[in-house]
Amino acid sequence: MLKGFRDFIMRGNVIDLAVAVVMGTAFTAIVTAFSSNIINPLIASLG
């Protein structure tokens, strides 16, 4: 059972998935900060 898991880990797909999750989390934080610090004050000043 551990040999199969080790083969799955070493294929590289898990590493690609982990990188994608980290990049997605960082992108979410950037978009949230941009919208709350730039977009929302602009909309509030117009309204």
PDB file of N, CA and C in Angstrom:
ATOM      1  N   MET A   1       0.824  -1.199   0.000  1.00  0.00           N
ATOM      2  CA  MET A   1       0.000   0.000   0.000  1.00  0.00           C
ATOM      3  C   MET A   1       0.869   1.265   0.000  1.00  0.00           C
ATOM      4  N   LEU A   2       1.916   1.285   0.787  1.00  0.00           N
ATOM      5  CA  LEU A   2       2.782   2.463   0.818  1.00  0.00           C
ATOM      6  C   LEU A   2       3.542   2.637  -0.484  1.00  0.00           C
ATOM      7  N   LYS A   3       3.864   1.532  -1.157  1.00  0.00           N
ATOM      8  CA  LYS A   3       4.563   1.634  -2.440  1.00  0.00           C
ATOM      9  C   LYS A   3       3.690   2.347  -3.468  1.00  0.00           C
ATOM     10  N   GLY A   4       2.411   2.019  -3.506  1.00  0.00           N
ATOM     11  CA  GLY A   4       1.497   2.688  -4.426  1.00  0.00           C
ATOM     12  C   GLY A   4       1.359   4.170  -4.119  1.00  0.00           C
ATOM     13  N   PHE A   5       1.288   4.501  -2.835  1.00  0.00           N
ATOM     14  CA  PHE A   5       1.194   5.906  -2.442  1.00  0.00           C
ATOM     15  C   PHE A   5       2.472   6.647  -2.810  1.00  0.00           C
ATOM     16  N   ARG A   6       3.629   6.005  -2.587  1.00  0.00           N
ATOM     17  CA  ARG A   6       4.903   6.624  -2.927  1.00  0.00           C
ATOM     18  C   ARG A   6       4.994   6.862  -4.432  1.00  0.00           C
ATOM     19  N   ASP A   7       4.535   5.907  -5.229  1.00  0.00           N
ATOM     20  CA  ASP A   7       4.539   6.086  -6.682  1.00  0.00           C
ATOM     21  C   ASP A   7       3.631   7.240  -7.095  1.00  0.00           C
ATOM     22  N   PHE A   8       2.484   7.366  -6.420  1.00  0.00           N
ATOM     23  CA  PHE A   8       1.552   8.454  -6.715  1.00  0.00           C
ATOM     24  C   PHE A   8       2.179   9.811  -6.399  1.00  0.00           C
ATOM     25  N   ILE A   9       2.863   9.897  -5.270  1.00  0.00           N
ATOM     26  CA  ILE A   9       3.503  11.154  -4.871  1.00  0.00           C
ATOM     27  C   ILE A   9       4.634  11.516  -5.834  1.00  0.00           C
ATOM     28  N   MET A  10       5.395  10.533  -6.263  1.00  0.00           N
ATOM     29  CA  MET A  10       6.570  10.796  -7.080  1.00  0.00           C
ATOM     30  C   MET A  10       6.236  11.086  -8.542  1.00  0.00           C
ATOM     31  N   ARG A  11       4.996  10.901  -8.948  1.00  0.00           N
ATOM     32  CA  ARG A  11       4.649  11.181 -10.340  1.00  0.00           C
ATOM     33  C   ARG A  11       4.726  12.664 -10.666  1.00  0.00           C
ATOM     34  N   GLY A  12       4.576  13.521  -9.701  1.00  0.00           N
ATOM     35  CA  GLY A  12       4.677  14.951  -9.938  1.00  0.00           C
ATOM     36  C   GLY A  12       3.334  15.650  -9.974  1.00  0.00           C
ATOM     37  N   ASN A  13       2.260  14.916 -10.142  1.00  0.00           N
ATOM     38  CA  ASN A  13       0.943  15.548 -10.202  1.00  0.00           C
ATOM     39  C   ASN A  13       0.573  16.189  -8.871  1.00  0.00           C
ATOM     40  N   VAL A  14       0.986  15.584  -7.780  1.00  0.00           N
ATOM     41  CA  VAL A  14       0.672  16.137  -6.466  1.00  0.00           C
ATOM     42  C   VAL A  14       1.420  17.447  -6.260  1.00  0.00           C
ATOM     43  N   ILE A  15       2.646  17.509  -6.723  1.00  0.00           N
ATOM     44  CA  ILE A  15       3.422  18.745  -6.588  1.00  0.00           C
ATOM     45  C   ILE A  15       2.787  19.852  -7.424  1.00  0.00           C
ATOM     46  N   ASP A  16       2.338  19.521  -8.624  1.00  0.00           N
ATOM     47  CA  ASP A  16       1.652  20.509  -9.460  1.00  0.00           C
ATOM     48  C   ASP A  16       0.384  21.000  -8.785  1.00  0.00           C
ATOM     49  N   LEU A  17      -0.352  20.087  -8.173  1.00  0.00           N
ATOM     50  CA  LEU A  17      -1.582  20.467  -7.484  1.00  0.00           C
ATOM     51  C   LEU A  17      -1.282  21.367  -6.293  1.00  0.00           C
ATOM     52  N   ALA A  18      -0.238  21.056  -5.546  1.00  0.00           N
ATOM     53  CA  ALA A  18       0.127  21.877  -4.392  1.00  0.00           C
ATOM     54  C   ALA A  18       0.535  23.284  -4.825  1.00  0.00           C
ATOM     55  N   VAL A  19       1.284  23.387  -5.905  1.00  0.00           N
ATOM     56  CA  VAL A  19       1.681  24.700  -6.422  1.00  0.00           C
ATOM     57  C   VAL A  19       0.453  25.481  -6.872  1.00  0.00           C
ATOM     58  N   ALA A  20      -0.485  24.805  -7.515  1.00  0.00           N
ATOM     59  CA  ALA A  20      -1.705  25.472  -7.969  1.00  0.00           C
ATOM     60  C   ALA A  20      -2.529  25.982  -6.794  1.00  0.00           C
ATOM     61  N   VAL A  21      -2.602  25.214  -5.720  1.00  0.00           N
ATOM     62  CA  VAL A  21      -3.362  25.647  -4.542  1.00  0.00           C
ATOM     63  C   VAL A  21      -2.707  26.870  -3.910  1.00  0.00           C
ATOM     64  N   VAL A  22      -1.392  26.866  -3.800  1.00  0.00           N
ATOM     65  CA  VAL A  22      -0.685  28.010  -3.215  1.00  0.00           C
ATOM     66  C   VAL A  22      -0.867  29.253  -4.076  1.00  0.00           C
ATOM     67  N   MET A  23      -0.756  29.096  -5.395  1.00  0.00           N
ATOM     68  CA  MET A  23      -0.938  30.242  -6.289  1.00  0.00           C
ATOM     69  C   MET A  23      -2.372  30.758  -6.237  1.00  0.00           C
ATOM     70  N   GLY A  24      -3.332  29.869  -6.150  1.00  0.00           N
ATOM     71  CA  GLY A  24      -4.727  30.286  -6.042  1.00  0.00           C
ATOM     72  C   GLY A  24      -4.994  31.050  -4.761  1.00  0.00           C
ATOM     73  N   THR A  25      -4.408  30.596  -3.680  1.00  0.00           N
ATOM     74  CA  THR A  25      -4.572  31.290  -2.401  1.00  0.00           C
ATOM     75  C   THR A  25      -3.946  32.680  -2.445  1.00  0.00           C
ATOM     76  N   ALA A  26      -2.772  32.785  -3.029  1.00  0.00           N
ATOM     77  CA  ALA A  26      -2.109  34.088  -3.136  1.00  0.00           C
ATOM     78  C   ALA A  26      -2.903  35.031  -4.035  1.00  0.00           C
ATOM     79  N   PHE A  27      -3.425  34.518  -5.149  1.00  0.00           N
ATOM     80  CA  PHE A  27      -4.206  35.344  -6.058  1.00  0.00           C
ATOM     81  C   PHE A  27      -5.485  35.829  -5.386  1.00  0.00           C
ATOM     82  N   THR A  28      -6.117  34.971  -4.601  1.00  0.00           N
ATOM     83  CA  THR A  28      -7.319  35.368  -3.865  1.00  0.00           C
ATOM     84  C   THR A  28      -7.010  36.494  -2.890  1.00  0.00           C
ATOM     85  N   ALA A  29      -5.888  36.396  -2.198  1.00  0.00           N
ATOM     86  CA  ALA A  29      -5.506  37.449  -1.254  1.00  0.00           C
ATOM     87  C   ALA A  29      -5.230  38.762  -1.971  1.00  0.00           C
ATOM     88  N   ILE A  30      -4.602  38.701  -3.133  1.00  0.00           N
ATOM     89  CA  ILE A  30      -4.310  39.919  -3.898  1.00  0.00           C
ATOM     90  C   ILE A  30      -5.596  40.573  -4.375  1.00  0.00           C
ATOM     91  N   VAL A  31      -6.524  39.790  -4.907  1.00  0.00           N
ATOM     92  CA  VAL A  31      -7.783  40.346  -5.406  1.00  0.00           C
ATOM     93  C   VAL A  31      -8.603  40.927  -4.262  1.00  0.00           C
ATOM     94  N   THR A  32      -8.622  40.254  -3.130  1.00  0.00           N
ATOM     95  CA  THR A  32      -9.365  40.763  -1.975  1.00  0.00           C
ATOM     96  C   THR A  32      -8.777  42.083  -1.486  1.00  0.00           C
ATOM     97  N   ALA A  33      -7.471  42.163  -1.389  1.00  0.00           N
ATOM     98  CA  ALA A  33      -6.834  43.404  -0.948  1.00  0.00           C
ATOM     99  C   ALA A  33      -7.065  44.526  -1.945  1.00  0.00           C
ATOM    100  N   PHE A  34      -6.981  44.225  -3.237  1.00  0.00           N
ATOM    101  CA  PHE A  34      -7.195  45.240  -4.267  1.00  0.00           C
ATOM    102  C   PHE A  34      -8.613  45.785  -4.202  1.00  0.00           C
ATOM    103  N   SER A  35      -9.581  44.891  -4.079  1.00  0.00           N
ATOM    104  CA  SER A  35     -10.967  45.358  -4.079  1.00  0.00           C
ATOM    105  C   SER A  35     -11.315  46.101  -2.797  1.00  0.00           C
ATOM    106  N   SER A  36     -10.796  45.660  -1.665  1.00  0.00           N
ATOM    107  CA  SER A  36     -11.160  46.334  -0.418  1.00  0.00           C
ATOM    108  C   SER A  36     -10.397  47.635  -0.215  1.00  0.00           C
ATOM    109  N   ASN A  37      -9.210  47.771  -0.775  1.00  0.00           N
ATOM    110  CA  ASN A  37      -8.412  48.980  -0.556  1.00  0.00           C
ATOM    111  C   ASN A  37      -8.470  49.986  -1.694  1.00  0.00           C
ATOM    112  N   ILE A  38      -8.875  49.577  -2.884  1.00  0.00           N
ATOM    113  CA  ILE A  38      -8.892  50.493  -4.027  1.00  0.00           C
ATOM    114  C   ILE A  38     -10.297  50.650  -4.595  1.00  0.00           C
ATOM    115  N   ILE A  39     -10.952  49.552  -4.898  1.00  0.00           N
ATOM    116  CA  ILE A  39     -12.258  49.622  -5.557  1.00  0.00           C
ATOM    117  C   ILE A  39     -13.341  50.145  -4.609  1.00  0.00           C
ATOM    118  N   ASN A  40     -13.411  49.600  -3.401  1.00  0.00           N
ATOM    119  CA  ASN A  40     -14.462  50.027  -2.475  1.00  0.00           C
ATOM    120  C   ASN A  40     -14.367  51.511  -2.103  1.00  0.00           C
ATOM    121  N   PRO A  41     -13.187  52.072  -1.818  1.00  0.00           N
ATOM    122  CA  PRO A  41     -13.133  53.518  -1.548  1.00  0.00           C
ATOM    123  C   PRO A  41     -13.541  54.372  -2.750  1.00  0.00           C
ATOM    124  N   LEU A  42     -13.210  53.919  -3.961  1.00  0.00           N
ATOM    125  CA  LEU A  42     -13.635  54.672  -5.144  1.00  0.00           C
ATOM    126  C   LEU A  42     -15.153  54.677  -5.279  1.00  0.00           C
ATOM    127  N   ILE A  43     -15.756  53.541  -5.062  1.00  0.00           N
ATOM    128  CA  ILE A  43     -17.219  53.459  -5.149  1.00  0.00           C
ATOM    129  C   ILE A  43     -17.863  54.276  -4.034  1.00  0.00           C
ATOM    130  N   ALA A  44     -17.279  54.240  -2.838  1.00  0.00           N
ATOM    131  CA  ALA A  44     -17.830  55.003  -1.719  1.00  0.00           C
ATOM    132  C   ALA A  44     -17.718  56.505  -1.962  1.00  0.00           C
ATOM    133  N   SER A  45     -16.652  56.944  -2.610  1.00  0.00           N
ATOM    134  CA  SER A  45     -16.501  58.379  -2.855  1.00  0.00           C
ATOM    135  C   SER A  45     -17.472  58.872  -3.925  1.00  0.00           C
ATOM    136  N   LEU A  46     -17.882  57.996  -4.824  1.00  0.00           N
ATOM    137  CA  LEU A  46     -18.849  58.384  -5.850  1.00  0.00           C
ATOM    138  C   LEU A  46     -20.278  58.418  -5.314  1.00  0.00           C
ATOM    139  N   GLY A  47     -20.533  57.600  -4.299  1.00  0.00           N
ATOM    140  CA  GLY A  47     -21.913  57.471  -3.819  1.00  0.00           C
ATOM    141  C   GLY A  47     -22.279  58.333  -2.707  1.00  0.00           C
TER     142      GLY A  47
END
